[in-house]
Coordinates of C-alpha atoms in Angstrom, one line a residue:
M1 CA 158.9 -33.0 156.0
G2 CA 157.0 -35.6 158.1
R3 CA 157.3 -39.4 158.1
A4 CA 159.3 -40.9 155.2
A5 CA 157.4 -43.0 152.6
P6 CA 157.3 -46.8 153.5
C7 CA 159.3 -49.3 151.5
R8 CA 158.0 -51.2 148.5
A9 CA 158.9 -54.7 147.4
A10 CA 161.5 -54.6 144.6
G11 CA 159.7 -57.3 142.6
A12 CA 161.7 -58.7 139.7
E13 CA 165.4 -58.2 139.2
P14 CA 165.9 -54.6 137.8
P15 CA 166.2 -54.9 134.0
H16 CA 169.2 -52.5 133.8
C17 CA 171.3 -55.3 135.4
R18 CA 170.9 -57.7 132.4
P19 CA 172.5 -56.2 129.4
R20 CA 176.0 -55.7 130.8
P21 CA 177.9 -56.2 134.0
P22 CA 177.5 -53.2 136.3
S23 CA 180.6 -51.5 137.8
L24 CA 181.4 -51.3 141.4
A25 CA 179.4 -48.1 141.9
A26 CA 176.4 -49.7 140.2
F27 CA 176.7 -52.7 142.5
G28 CA 176.6 -50.1 145.3
L29 CA 173.5 -48.6 143.9
L30 CA 171.8 -52.0 143.6
A31 CA 172.7 -52.8 147.2
V32 CA 171.2 -49.5 148.3
L33 CA 168.0 -50.3 146.4
G34 CA 167.8 -53.7 148.1
L35 CA 168.5 -52.2 151.5
L36 CA 165.9 -49.5 151.2
L37 CA 163.2 -51.6 149.7
R38 CA 163.5 -54.7 151.9
S39 CA 164.5 -53.4 155.3
G40 CA 162.0 -52.1 157.9
D41 CA 164.3 -49.2 158.7
C42 CA 162.6 -47.0 156.1
Q43 CA 160.1 -45.9 158.6
L44 CA 162.6 -43.8 160.5
Q45 CA 161.4 -40.2 160.8
T46 CA 164.0 -38.2 158.9
P47 CA 164.0 -35.1 156.7
C48 CA 166.2 -36.8 154.1
R49 CA 163.9 -38.3 151.4
I50 CA 166.4 -40.4 149.5
Q51 CA 164.2 -43.5 150.2
K52 CA 161.4 -41.8 148.3
C53 CA 163.7 -41.0 145.4
T54 CA 164.9 -44.6 145.2
A55 CA 161.4 -46.1 145.5
D56 CA 160.2 -43.9 142.6
F57 CA 163.2 -44.9 140.5
V58 CA 162.4 -48.6 141.0
S59 CA 158.7 -47.9 140.2
L60 CA 159.7 -46.2 137.0
T61 CA 162.1 -49.0 135.8
S62 CA 160.6 -52.2 137.2
H63 CA 158.3 -52.7 134.2
L64 CA 161.0 -51.9 131.5
N65 CA 162.2 -54.6 129.1
S66 CA 165.8 -54.3 127.9
A67 CA 164.8 -56.2 124.7
L68 CA 162.6 -53.3 123.6
A69 CA 164.0 -50.5 121.4
D70 CA 162.9 -47.7 123.7
F71 CA 164.5 -49.2 126.8
D72 CA 167.6 -46.9 126.9
V73 CA 165.5 -43.8 126.3
E74 CA 163.0 -44.6 129.1
F75 CA 165.8 -45.8 131.5
C76 CA 167.7 -42.6 130.9
K77 CA 164.6 -40.5 131.6
A78 CA 164.1 -42.4 134.9
L79 CA 167.8 -41.9 135.8
R80 CA 167.5 -38.1 135.2
A81 CA 164.4 -38.0 137.4
Y82 CA 166.3 -40.0 140.1
S83 CA 169.2 -37.6 139.8
A84 CA 166.9 -34.5 140.0
C85 CA 165.2 -36.0 143.1
T86 CA 168.6 -36.5 144.8
Y87 CA 169.7 -33.0 143.9
R88 CA 166.5 -31.5 145.6
N89 CA 167.5 -33.4 148.7
S90 CA 171.2 -32.5 148.6
K91 CA 171.1 -30.2 151.6
V92 CA 169.1 -32.3 154.0
C93 CA 170.9 -35.5 153.0
R94 CA 174.5 -34.2 152.9
G95 CA 175.5 -36.5 155.9
N96 CA 173.6 -39.6 154.7
L97 CA 175.8 -42.4 153.4
V98 CA 172.9 -44.0 151.5
Y99 CA 172.4 -40.7 149.7
H100 CA 176.0 -40.4 148.6
S101 CA 176.0 -44.1 147.4
A102 CA 172.9 -43.4 145.3
V103 CA 174.5 -40.3 143.8
L104 CA 177.7 -42.3 142.8
G105 CA 175.6 -45.2 141.4
I106 CA 173.4 -42.8 139.3
S107 CA 176.5 -41.2 137.8
D108 CA 178.0 -44.6 136.9
L109 CA 174.8 -45.9 135.3
M110 CA 174.4 -42.7 133.3
S111 CA 177.9 -43.2 131.9
Q112 CA 177.2 -46.8 131.1
R113 CA 174.0 -46.0 129.2
N114 CA 175.4 -42.9 127.6
C115 CA 172.6 -40.8 129.2
S116 CA 172.9 -37.1 128.8
K117 CA 172.4 -35.1 132.0
D118 CA 170.0 -32.7 130.2
G119 CA 166.8 -34.0 128.7
P120 CA 163.3 -35.2 129.5
T121 CA 162.6 -36.9 132.8
S122 CA 160.1 -39.5 133.9
S123 CA 157.5 -38.3 136.4
T124 CA 155.3 -40.0 139.0
N125 CA 152.2 -38.6 140.6
S126 CA 153.6 -39.6 143.9
E127 CA 156.7 -37.5 143.4
E128 CA 154.7 -34.4 142.4
A129 CA 152.3 -34.9 145.3
H130 CA 155.2 -34.8 147.8
D131 CA 157.3 -32.0 146.3
P132 CA 157.6 -29.6 149.3
C133 CA 158.5 -26.7 146.9
S134 CA 155.3 -27.0 144.9
Y135 CA 152.2 -25.6 146.6
S136 CA 149.8 -28.1 144.9
G137 CA 152.2 -31.0 145.7
H138 CA 152.6 -29.8 149.3
K139 CA 148.8 -29.7 149.7
E140 CA 148.3 -33.1 148.1
G141 CA 151.1 -34.4 150.4
R142 CA 149.2 -33.3 153.4
E143 CA 146.1 -35.1 152.1
H144 CA 148.2 -38.3 151.5
R145 CA 149.6 -38.3 155.0
G146 CA 146.3 -37.3 156.7
G147 CA 144.2 -39.8 154.8
E148 CA 141.5 -37.2 154.3
K149 CA 140.5 -35.6 151.0
T150 CA 141.3 -31.9 151.0
P151 CA 139.0 -29.5 149.1
P152 CA 140.3 -28.0 145.8
T153 CA 142.5 -24.9 146.2
T154 CA 140.6 -21.7 146.1
Y155 CA 142.6 -18.9 144.5
L156 CA 141.9 -15.2 145.1
F157 CA 142.8 -12.2 142.9
C158 CA 143.7 -8.6 143.8
G159 CA 144.7 -5.8 141.5
L160 CA 145.7 -2.1 141.7
F161 CA 145.9 0.3 138.7
G162 CA 145.1 3.8 137.7
D163 CA 144.1 6.5 140.1
P164 CA 144.4 4.1 142.0
H165 CA 141.5 1.7 141.6
L166 CA 141.6 -1.4 143.8
R167 CA 140.0 -4.8 143.3
T168 CA 140.2 -6.7 146.6
F169 CA 140.5 -10.4 147.2
K170 CA 136.8 -10.3 147.9
D171 CA 136.1 -8.8 144.4
H172 CA 135.1 -5.5 145.9
F173 CA 136.0 -2.5 143.7
Q174 CA 137.1 0.8 145.2
T175 CA 138.8 4.0 144.1
C176 CA 141.1 5.5 146.8
K177 CA 143.5 8.3 147.4
V178 CA 145.8 6.4 149.9
E179 CA 148.7 8.8 149.4
G180 CA 152.1 7.6 150.6
A181 CA 153.1 4.0 151.5
W182 CA 150.4 1.4 152.1
P183 CA 150.4 -2.4 152.5
L184 CA 148.4 -4.4 149.9
V185 CA 149.3 -7.8 151.2
D186 CA 151.0 -8.7 154.5
N187 CA 150.9 -12.3 155.6
D188 CA 153.3 -15.0 156.8
Y189 CA 154.5 -15.7 153.2
L190 CA 154.4 -12.5 151.3
S191 CA 154.4 -8.7 151.8
V192 CA 153.5 -6.2 149.1
Q193 CA 153.7 -2.5 149.7
V194 CA 152.8 0.3 147.3
T195 CA 153.6 4.0 147.4
N196 CA 151.2 6.4 145.8
V197 CA 151.7 10.1 144.8
P198 CA 149.3 12.8 143.6
V199 CA 148.6 12.6 139.9
V200 CA 147.8 16.2 139.2
P201 CA 147.9 19.3 141.5
G202 CA 144.6 20.1 143.1
S203 CA 143.2 16.6 142.7
S204 CA 142.7 14.0 145.4
A205 CA 143.5 11.2 142.9
T206 CA 146.9 9.4 143.3
A207 CA 148.7 6.7 141.4
T208 CA 151.4 4.2 142.2
N209 CA 155.1 5.0 141.6
K210 CA 156.8 2.4 143.7
I211 CA 156.1 -1.2 144.5
T212 CA 158.1 -3.3 147.1
I213 CA 157.5 -7.1 147.3
I214 CA 159.0 -9.4 149.9
F215 CA 158.9 -13.2 149.4
K216 CA 159.6 -14.5 152.9
S217 CA 162.0 -17.4 153.4
Y218 CA 160.2 -20.8 153.3
Q219 CA 161.8 -24.1 154.4
D220 CA 164.4 -25.2 151.9
C221 CA 162.5 -23.7 148.9
T222 CA 163.8 -20.2 149.0
D223 CA 165.6 -17.6 151.1
Q224 CA 163.9 -14.2 151.6
K225 CA 163.8 -12.3 148.3
V226 CA 163.0 -8.6 147.9
Y227 CA 161.8 -7.0 144.7
Q228 CA 161.5 -3.3 144.2
A229 CA 160.2 -1.3 141.2
V230 CA 159.9 2.5 140.8
T231 CA 158.9 4.6 138.0
D232 CA 161.2 4.2 135.0
D233 CA 163.0 1.3 136.8
L234 CA 161.2 -2.0 136.5
P235 CA 164.0 -4.6 136.9
A236 CA 163.8 -8.2 135.9
A237 CA 165.7 -9.3 139.0
F238 CA 165.5 -9.1 142.8
V239 CA 167.4 -6.5 144.8
D240 CA 170.3 -9.0 145.3
G241 CA 170.7 -9.4 141.5
T242 CA 169.3 -12.9 141.3
T243 CA 166.3 -13.9 139.1
S244 CA 165.2 -17.0 141.1
G245 CA 164.9 -18.5 144.5
G246 CA 165.6 -22.1 145.4
D247 CA 168.4 -24.5 144.5
G248 CA 169.5 -25.5 141.1
N249 CA 166.8 -26.4 138.7
T250 CA 163.9 -26.4 141.2
K251 CA 163.2 -22.6 140.7
S252 CA 160.5 -22.5 143.3
L253 CA 160.5 -18.7 142.8
Q254 CA 161.5 -16.9 139.6
I255 CA 161.1 -13.6 137.7
V256 CA 160.3 -13.6 133.9
E257 CA 160.7 -10.4 131.9
K258 CA 157.9 -10.1 129.4
I259 CA 158.5 -6.6 128.0
S260 CA 161.8 -5.0 128.9
G261 CA 161.4 -2.3 131.5
K262 CA 157.6 -2.5 131.2
Y263 CA 156.2 -5.8 132.3
I264 CA 157.5 -8.6 134.5
E265 CA 155.9 -11.7 136.0
M266 CA 156.9 -13.5 139.2
D267 CA 155.9 -17.1 139.9
A268 CA 156.3 -18.4 143.5
R269 CA 155.2 -22.0 143.0
Y270 CA 156.1 -23.0 146.5
I271 CA 153.1 -20.8 147.7
G272 CA 151.1 -21.1 144.5
T273 CA 151.3 -17.3 143.9
T274 CA 151.7 -15.3 140.8
V275 CA 152.4 -11.6 140.6
Y276 CA 152.3 -9.2 137.6
V277 CA 153.9 -5.8 137.7
R278 CA 153.6 -3.3 134.8
Q279 CA 154.7 0.3 134.0
L280 CA 152.3 2.3 131.9
G281 CA 153.2 5.9 131.4
H282 CA 154.7 7.2 134.6
F283 CA 152.9 4.8 137.0
L284 CA 152.9 1.2 138.0
T285 CA 150.1 -1.5 138.1
L286 CA 150.0 -4.7 140.1
A287 CA 148.0 -7.9 139.9
I288 CA 148.3 -10.9 142.2
R289 CA 146.7 -14.4 142.5
M290 CA 147.2 -16.3 145.8
P291 CA 145.6 -19.3 147.6
Q292 CA 142.9 -18.3 150.0
E293 CA 144.3 -20.2 152.9
L294 CA 147.6 -18.3 152.6
V295 CA 145.9 -15.0 152.1
M296 CA 144.1 -15.5 155.4
D297 CA 147.2 -16.7 157.3
Y298 CA 148.1 -13.4 159.1
E299 CA 148.3 -12.0 162.6
E300 CA 145.8 -9.5 164.0
S301 CA 148.5 -6.8 163.8
Q302 CA 148.6 -7.3 160.0
D303 CA 145.0 -6.5 159.4
L304 CA 145.8 -3.3 157.5
Q305 CA 145.9 -4.9 154.1
L306 CA 144.2 -3.1 151.2
C307 CA 143.8 -6.3 149.2
V308 CA 142.1 -8.1 152.1
N309 CA 140.0 -5.3 153.8
G310 CA 140.0 -2.6 151.2
C311 CA 140.8 1.0 151.7
P312 CA 139.8 2.8 155.0
S313 CA 136.6 4.8 154.5
S314 CA 138.5 8.1 155.0
E315 CA 140.7 7.2 152.0
R316 CA 138.0 6.4 149.5
I317 CA 137.0 8.8 146.7
D318 CA 134.2 6.6 145.4
D319 CA 130.7 6.1 146.8
S320 CA 130.3 2.4 147.5
G321 CA 132.1 1.7 144.2
H322 CA 130.3 4.3 142.2
L323 CA 132.5 6.9 140.6
T324 CA 131.6 10.6 140.5
L325 CA 132.9 12.6 137.6
P326 CA 135.7 15.0 138.6
V327 CA 133.7 18.0 137.1
R328 CA 135.2 20.8 139.1
E329 CA 138.8 19.5 138.6
Q330 CA 138.0 19.1 134.9
L331 CA 136.6 22.5 134.4
L332 CA 138.4 24.6 137.0
P333 CA 142.1 23.7 137.2
D334 CA 144.3 25.7 139.5
S335 CA 145.7 28.8 137.9
G336 CA 149.2 28.5 136.6
T337 CA 149.0 24.7 135.9
S338 CA 149.4 23.3 132.5
H339 CA 147.8 19.9 133.0
P340 CA 145.3 19.0 130.3
W341 CA 142.3 18.4 132.5
S342 CA 139.9 19.9 129.9
V343 CA 141.3 17.9 126.9
Y344 CA 138.6 15.2 127.3
T345 CA 134.9 15.6 127.6
L346 CA 132.6 12.9 128.8
E347 CA 131.8 12.0 125.1
T348 CA 135.4 12.0 123.9
A349 CA 136.6 10.1 127.0
T350 CA 133.9 7.5 126.5
T351 CA 134.9 7.1 122.8
K352 CA 138.6 6.8 123.7
C353 CA 138.0 4.1 126.4
H354 CA 135.6 2.2 124.1
E355 CA 138.4 1.8 121.6
K356 CA 140.1 -0.8 123.9
M357 CA 137.3 -2.0 126.1
L358 CA 134.0 -3.1 124.5
V359 CA 132.3 -4.2 127.7
K360 CA 131.0 -1.3 129.8
D361 CA 132.1 -2.7 133.1
I362 CA 134.0 -1.1 136.0
Y363 CA 137.3 -1.1 134.1
F364 CA 135.6 0.9 131.3
Y365 CA 134.2 3.4 133.7
S366 CA 137.5 3.7 135.6
C367 CA 139.1 4.5 132.3
I368 CA 136.7 7.4 131.7
F369 CA 137.2 8.6 135.3
D370 CA 141.0 8.6 134.9
L371 CA 140.9 10.4 131.5
L372 CA 138.7 13.1 132.8
T373 CA 140.9 13.5 135.9
T374 CA 144.3 13.5 134.2
G375 CA 143.9 13.8 130.5
D376 CA 146.7 11.1 130.3
T377 CA 145.9 8.3 127.7
N378 CA 148.3 6.0 129.5
F379 CA 145.5 5.5 132.1
T380 CA 143.5 4.0 129.3
A381 CA 146.2 1.4 128.6
A382 CA 146.4 0.8 132.4
A383 CA 142.7 0.0 132.7
H384 CA 142.9 -2.3 129.6
S385 CA 145.9 -4.2 130.9
A386 CA 144.3 -4.5 134.3
L387 CA 141.4 -6.3 132.7
Q388 CA 143.8 -8.5 130.8
D389 CA 145.5 -9.4 134.1
V390 CA 142.1 -10.3 135.6
E391 CA 141.4 -12.6 132.6
A392 CA 144.8 -14.2 133.0
L393 CA 144.8 -14.7 136.8
H394 CA 141.3 -14.6 138.2
P395 CA 140.1 -18.2 138.6
R396 CA 136.4 -17.6 137.9
K397 CA 135.5 -16.3 134.4
E398 CA 132.0 -15.3 135.5
H399 CA 133.6 -12.8 137.9
W400 CA 136.0 -11.2 135.5
H401 CA 133.6 -8.3 134.8
I402 CA 132.2 -6.1 137.6
F403 CA 129.2 -4.0 136.6
P404 CA 127.7 -1.0 138.3
S405 CA 124.7 -3.0 139.4
S406 CA 126.9 -5.5 141.3
G407 CA 128.8 -2.9 143.4
G408 CA 131.1 -1.5 140.7
G409 CA 131.6 2.1 139.7
S410 CA 129.3 4.0 137.4
I411 CA 129.6 7.0 135.1
G412 CA 126.5 6.3 133.2
K413 CA 123.1 7.9 133.5
G414 CA 124.0 9.7 136.7
S415 CA 127.0 11.4 135.1
K416 CA 124.8 13.8 133.2
F417 CA 123.3 14.9 136.5
F418 CA 126.8 15.6 138.0
V419 CA 127.8 17.5 134.8
G420 CA 124.7 19.6 135.1
I421 CA 125.4 20.4 138.7
G422 CA 128.9 21.3 137.9
L423 CA 127.9 23.6 135.1
L424 CA 125.3 25.2 137.4
C425 CA 128.0 25.8 140.1
L426 CA 130.3 27.3 137.5
I427 CA 127.6 29.7 136.4
L428 CA 126.7 30.7 139.9
M429 CA 130.4 31.3 140.7
A430 CA 130.8 33.4 137.7
F431 CA 127.7 35.4 138.5
S432 CA 128.9 36.0 142.1
Y433 CA 132.3 37.1 140.8
F434 CA 130.8 39.7 138.4
F435 CA 128.2 40.8 141.0
C436 CA 131.0 41.5 143.5
L437 CA 132.8 43.6 141.0

């Protein structure tokens, strides 16, 4: 945790001592306050941060006036904040006598003032800046200790949906086959692996039917937590049955179910990371936002990360982001199959995708590509929700939309050329067939 915060002068007599005589436990708490705030022993390097909790409590209450009507309300809020701070330190301070004295004193003062244990709490910027289980607070704490201003956090976004289409942390857009299990993210804090299966026979396109996410153990904030989703089983809990990581009310990691069996969100505030997982039709989608410095914190052996480096060139079915219409798969399905490849034409697929997406960006073109490949309208919903996830998680609004001219996919003017070539090939194949007869 680093060096403990230095002591502060207590100033005037704490106002909570004036209205009524404190009990023995309260006297103990006051003695602790005086000891912590006046002695030079606070500079000892120790992981127990009870001194910091106490100093914040004094800071919150030293200006209160017991004659004012809102004294009890504000004093109770400060006590609850003090209690929460001691609870967060319960593990590392379990053998600290000062910590136990503070806990007893807090309990007694809460009884004296009729303070409920549940309710609003006071907050200090100092406490938030040194919360080891808050990524923003942890970063600000490093700035505070180092004395140098750290740059604002840069967040990166990665998403996977559809056939599958991949948007990397570098905002590169690719369409890949990547059949089987592949790592999306693999660093010192988080691992995300997806499993892709063929969408329709005879097509190189695949889609995700399994997602495994491992939140690695981190200090006292959380033990390792594993989440796994498969088609038709999108749980709102980790594999061990819990819905959060961390102690008590800290909830440094938690799962929130948005739509039962269809959409969950995971918030890992200790690493500033948010993950969305959805099921649309028979397949899964994923979106993640993570701080850049954590994304890049990985070993050389972990360089196969689709979100970081994209798909291997041998696994890509796009041409530098540009999508080629699946003409042959659309017009010439394998005999004996019943998949509705020919349900959509370019015109009807365009109309269908335009119903949900008005901007003709890469998500719009991906929608058309998926409809022509599969005939499954759930892929339209997948493209639309993927764009919604971008708008919710991507930090830069001007980068939400990727257009063909900026490296995205395209099924615009060039598509008519591919359709013409496909029809010509079909005519030649038919001519050859009859000629051979």
